Short mmCIF file of C-alpha atoms in Angstrom, two decimals:
data_model
loop_
_atom_site.label_atom_id
_atom_site.label_comp_id
_atom_site.label_asym_id
_atom_site.label_seq_id
_atom_site.Cartn_x
_atom_site.Cartn_y
_atom_site.Cartn_z
CA GLU Q 904 181.18 58.48 162.42
CA ALA Q 905 181.14 59.60 158.78
CA GLN Q 906 178.19 58.04 157.06
CA VAL Q 907 175.36 58.21 154.57
CA THR Q 908 172.00 57.12 155.92
CA GLN Q 909 168.86 56.15 154.05
CA ASN Q 910 165.34 55.58 155.23
CA PRO Q 911 163.44 53.41 154.97
CA ARG Q 912 165.67 50.42 154.30
CA TYR Q 913 162.78 48.33 153.01
CA LEU Q 914 159.50 49.47 151.55
CA ILE Q 915 156.60 47.67 149.94
CA THR Q 916 153.98 49.91 148.40
CA VAL Q 917 151.25 49.95 145.77
CA THR Q 918 151.15 51.52 142.36
CA GLY Q 919 150.42 55.22 142.44
CA LYS Q 920 150.99 55.89 146.13
CA LYS Q 921 153.50 58.70 146.51
CA LEU Q 922 156.58 57.93 148.52
CA THR Q 923 159.82 59.56 149.61
CA VAL Q 924 163.12 57.91 150.39
CA THR Q 925 165.35 60.08 152.53
CA CYS Q 926 169.12 60.37 152.31
CA SER Q 927 171.34 62.23 154.71
CA GLN Q 928 175.12 62.63 154.99
CA ASN Q 929 177.19 64.07 157.83
CA MET Q 930 180.41 64.77 155.92
CA ASN Q 931 179.50 68.21 154.56
CA HIS Q 932 179.84 66.88 151.00
CA GLU Q 933 178.82 69.13 148.14
CA TYR Q 934 177.79 66.33 145.80
CA MET Q 935 175.08 63.76 146.26
CA SER Q 936 173.52 61.23 143.94
CA TRP Q 937 170.85 58.57 143.66
CA TYR Q 938 171.42 55.26 141.89
CA ARG Q 939 169.21 52.31 141.24
CA GLN Q 940 170.57 48.79 141.01
CA ASP Q 941 168.85 46.09 139.00
CA PRO Q 942 170.06 42.54 138.35
CA GLY Q 943 172.36 42.40 135.36
CA LEU Q 944 172.35 46.18 134.87
CA GLY Q 945 174.74 47.41 137.51
CA LEU Q 946 174.10 50.80 139.07
CA ARG Q 947 172.49 53.53 137.04
CA GLN Q 948 172.39 57.12 138.12
CA ILE Q 949 168.95 58.69 138.56
CA TYR Q 950 169.72 62.24 139.67
CA TYR Q 951 172.66 64.04 141.15
CA SER Q 952 173.21 67.32 142.95
CA MET Q 953 176.25 69.59 142.94
CA ASN Q 954 175.10 71.69 145.87
CA VAL Q 955 172.03 73.17 147.52
CA GLU Q 956 169.31 73.92 144.97
CA VAL Q 957 171.44 72.53 142.11
CA THR Q 958 170.36 69.20 140.67
CA ASP Q 959 170.59 67.47 137.32
CA LYS Q 960 169.31 64.36 135.61
CA GLY Q 961 171.33 61.20 135.45
CA ASP Q 962 170.81 58.32 133.06
CA VAL Q 963 167.36 57.15 134.24
CA PRO Q 964 165.44 60.12 135.71
CA GLU Q 965 161.94 59.31 134.41
CA GLY Q 966 159.42 58.85 137.21
CA TYR Q 967 161.61 60.39 139.90
CA LYS Q 968 162.02 63.78 141.51
CA VAL Q 969 164.64 65.11 143.87
CA SER Q 970 165.26 68.23 145.90
CA ARG Q 971 168.28 69.65 147.71
CA LYS Q 972 167.14 72.29 150.16
CA GLU Q 973 169.84 71.52 152.71
CA LYS Q 974 173.37 70.41 152.07
CA ARG Q 975 173.08 67.25 154.12
CA ASN Q 976 169.78 65.94 152.71
CA PHE Q 977 168.84 64.68 149.27
CA PRO Q 978 165.43 62.97 149.23
CA LEU Q 979 164.21 60.87 146.33
CA ILE Q 980 160.53 61.28 145.52
CA LEU Q 981 158.36 58.89 143.53
CA GLU Q 982 155.16 60.80 142.81
CA SER Q 983 153.32 57.84 141.28
CA PRO Q 984 155.36 54.66 141.67
CA SER Q 985 155.00 51.88 139.15
CA PRO Q 986 156.12 48.24 139.29
CA ASN Q 987 159.08 48.96 137.00
CA GLN Q 988 160.51 51.10 139.79
CA THR Q 989 160.91 48.05 141.99
CA SER Q 990 164.62 48.11 142.63
CA LEU Q 991 167.44 48.59 145.12
CA TYR Q 992 168.25 52.26 145.58
CA PHE Q 993 171.52 53.74 146.79
CA CYS Q 994 172.32 57.26 147.81
CA ALA Q 995 175.92 58.47 147.60
CA SER Q 996 177.82 61.59 148.56
CA TRP Q 997 181.28 62.92 147.80
CA ARG Q 998 183.41 66.02 148.18
CA GLY Q 999 184.45 66.46 144.56
CA GLY Q 1000 187.79 67.68 143.32
CA TYR Q 1001 190.62 65.70 141.81
CA HIS Q 1002 190.89 63.03 144.42
CA TYR Q 1003 187.49 62.04 145.63
CA GLU Q 1004 185.68 58.96 146.73
CA GLN Q 1005 181.97 58.31 146.74
CA TYR Q 1006 180.43 57.11 149.97
CA PHE Q 1007 177.35 54.97 149.63
CA GLY Q 1008 174.37 54.56 151.91
CA PRO Q 1009 173.13 51.13 152.99
CA GLY Q 1010 170.47 50.91 150.30
CA THR Q 1011 166.67 50.93 150.17
CA ARG Q 1012 164.89 47.96 148.73
CA LEU Q 1013 161.64 49.12 147.16
CA THR Q 1014 158.87 46.87 145.92
CA VAL Q 1015 155.93 48.36 144.04
CA THR Q 1016 152.97 46.02 143.55
CA GLU H 879 177.51 58.34 125.87
CA LEU H 880 179.97 56.74 128.21
CA LYS H 881 179.88 52.96 128.26
CA VAL H 882 181.63 50.81 130.81
CA GLU H 883 181.94 47.11 130.08
CA GLN H 884 183.14 44.47 132.46
CA ASN H 885 184.01 40.92 131.68
CA PRO H 886 183.38 38.37 132.64
CA LEU H 887 180.00 39.10 134.22
CA PHE H 888 180.08 35.82 136.08
CA LEU H 889 183.09 33.89 137.27
CA SER H 890 183.33 30.71 139.25
CA MET H 891 186.81 29.74 140.30
CA GLN H 892 188.60 27.54 142.76
CA GLU H 893 190.52 28.65 145.78
CA GLY H 894 194.19 29.14 145.12
CA LYS H 895 193.79 30.13 141.48
CA ASN H 896 194.58 33.45 139.85
CA TYR H 897 192.24 35.40 137.65
CA THR H 898 191.67 38.82 136.14
CA ILE H 899 188.53 40.91 135.72
CA TYR H 900 188.57 43.42 132.88
CA CYS H 901 186.93 46.82 132.67
CA ASN H 902 186.80 48.68 129.37
CA TYR H 903 185.34 52.14 128.96
CA SER H 904 184.45 54.10 125.88
CA THR H 905 185.65 57.64 126.44
CA THR H 906 188.62 59.50 127.84
CA SER H 907 188.95 59.37 131.58
CA ASP H 908 191.86 59.20 133.96
CA ARG H 909 189.84 58.23 136.96
CA LEU H 910 188.54 54.77 137.67
CA TYR H 911 187.12 53.13 140.76
CA TRP H 912 186.67 49.57 141.89
CA TYR H 913 183.98 48.60 144.37
CA ARG H 914 183.01 45.41 146.10
CA GLN H 915 179.45 44.46 147.00
CA ASP H 916 178.45 41.54 149.21
CA PRO H 917 174.93 40.12 148.88
CA GLY H 918 172.36 42.46 150.40
CA LYS H 919 175.00 45.02 151.29
CA SER H 920 176.12 48.40 150.10
CA LEU H 921 179.17 49.16 147.99
CA GLU H 922 182.59 49.17 149.56
CA SER H 923 185.38 51.15 147.91
CA LEU H 924 188.40 49.04 146.98
CA PHE H 925 190.62 51.15 144.77
CA VAL H 926 190.77 54.63 143.33
CA LEU H 927 193.00 54.86 140.24
CA LEU H 928 193.81 58.41 139.21
CA SER H 929 196.36 58.30 136.42
CA ASN H 930 197.70 56.27 133.55
CA GLY H 931 199.80 53.41 134.80
CA ALA H 932 198.38 53.56 138.32
CA VAL H 933 198.66 50.29 140.18
CA LYS H 934 197.25 49.62 143.62
CA GLN H 935 197.32 46.48 145.71
CA GLU H 936 195.47 45.36 148.79
CA GLY H 937 195.99 41.82 149.98
CA ARG H 938 195.21 39.42 147.15
CA LEU H 939 193.71 42.10 144.92
CA MET H 940 195.62 44.32 142.55
CA ALA H 941 194.13 46.94 140.25
CA SER H 942 195.73 48.77 137.35
CA LEU H 943 194.75 51.46 134.89
CA ASP H 944 195.80 52.01 131.28
CA THR H 945 194.12 55.20 130.15
CA LYS H 946 195.43 54.93 126.60
CA ALA H 947 193.81 51.55 126.16
CA ARG H 948 190.82 52.66 128.27
CA LEU H 949 191.24 49.52 130.29
CA SER H 950 191.46 48.65 133.95
CA THR H 951 192.11 45.23 135.40
CA LEU H 952 191.42 43.72 138.80
CA HIS H 953 193.71 40.79 139.40
CA ILE H 954 193.03 38.18 142.04
CA THR H 955 195.97 36.19 143.32
CA ALA H 956 195.54 32.84 145.07
CA ALA H 957 191.82 33.35 145.55
CA VAL H 958 190.16 32.58 148.86
CA HIS H 959 186.47 32.06 149.60
CA ASP H 960 186.18 35.41 151.41
CA LEU H 961 186.71 37.21 148.12
CA SER H 962 183.41 35.91 146.78
CA ALA H 963 181.37 39.02 145.97
CA THR H 964 180.26 41.20 143.09
CA TYR H 965 182.90 43.61 141.83
CA PHE H 966 182.09 46.81 140.00
CA CYS H 967 184.27 49.21 138.13
CA ALA H 968 183.11 52.80 137.70
CA VAL H 969 184.40 55.66 135.61
CA ASP H 970 184.31 59.37 136.20
CA MET H 971 183.95 61.21 132.94
CA SER H 972 183.52 64.72 134.23
CA GLY H 973 186.89 65.14 135.92
CA GLY H 974 186.27 66.18 139.49
CA GLY H 975 183.18 64.15 140.09
CA ALA H 976 180.54 66.68 139.10
CA ASP H 977 178.46 64.18 137.17
CA GLY H 978 178.89 61.16 139.39
CA LEU H 979 180.10 57.79 138.18
CA THR H 980 179.14 55.43 135.38
CA PHE H 981 179.24 51.83 136.53
CA GLY H 982 179.84 48.59 134.75
CA LYS H 983 177.32 45.80 135.17
CA GLY H 984 179.44 44.04 137.74
CA THR H 985 181.31 40.74 137.90
CA HIS H 986 179.72 38.16 140.15
CA LEU H 987 182.61 36.15 141.55
CA ILE H 988 182.19 32.82 143.30
CA ILE H 989 185.24 31.16 144.79
CA GLN H 990 184.78 27.54 145.65
CA PRO H 991 186.86 25.50 148.07
#
C-alpha cells in the first residue's frame, strides 16, 4: 500500500530536549516536505526536499533541521524544542511534474512543556 | 510572497442548503488543490485543478478554477452532515511542485441537521 508514515504519532517533551520525528514514504517520490498546522493558521511549510541531499527552507524553518540521506526518509529534527513549537506536524511526499498530488502522513502531535 | 486567502473561515449551515467557499491567491498559478481534513485526521485530497476554467465534481462537491481572477471556488450542493470538516485550498507557485504548496487557513464547515 502506498503511504507516508510518521513516528511518533504523539509526543510530549520538555524544553530543550532534542527530538526527531521520522517520515518515510514507499512511493519512490523525489519530493518531500514538512508542514506544521496551528489553529487559525492553516498549514505552513517548514522545509522541503527535492531529492537526496537537496533541501531548502520553507516559510517557517527557524528552530528546525532536516536531512535527506535516503530517498524514502526525511526526518525532522528539533535540536532544542521550545513551547512555541507545540503543534501538529505533517510530512508529505510527491512525484513532481505537471500533474502531481501530495500525499500526507497521518500527523505527529507534539507538545513541548 | 504568495498569499492564499479563504473565506469564510467558519461556516455553519443546514442540511439541504447550498453554499460556496472561496479561495483567492495573490500570484500567478495554474495549479490549485482542495483538501479535506476531519478532526484529528490527516489531509485527504479532493480535487486537483490544473488549468484555467477547470471544473471537477465529486458527489455534492464541485470545484472550479479561474486563473485570470486568481480564484477557486468549492461549491457544496444540498449539504449533508457527512460533509462537516475543514476544507483547505492550496496553491503551487513553482510549477511542477518543486517548492511544495502554500495553503489557505482553512474553512471549518459544520452542517447541522
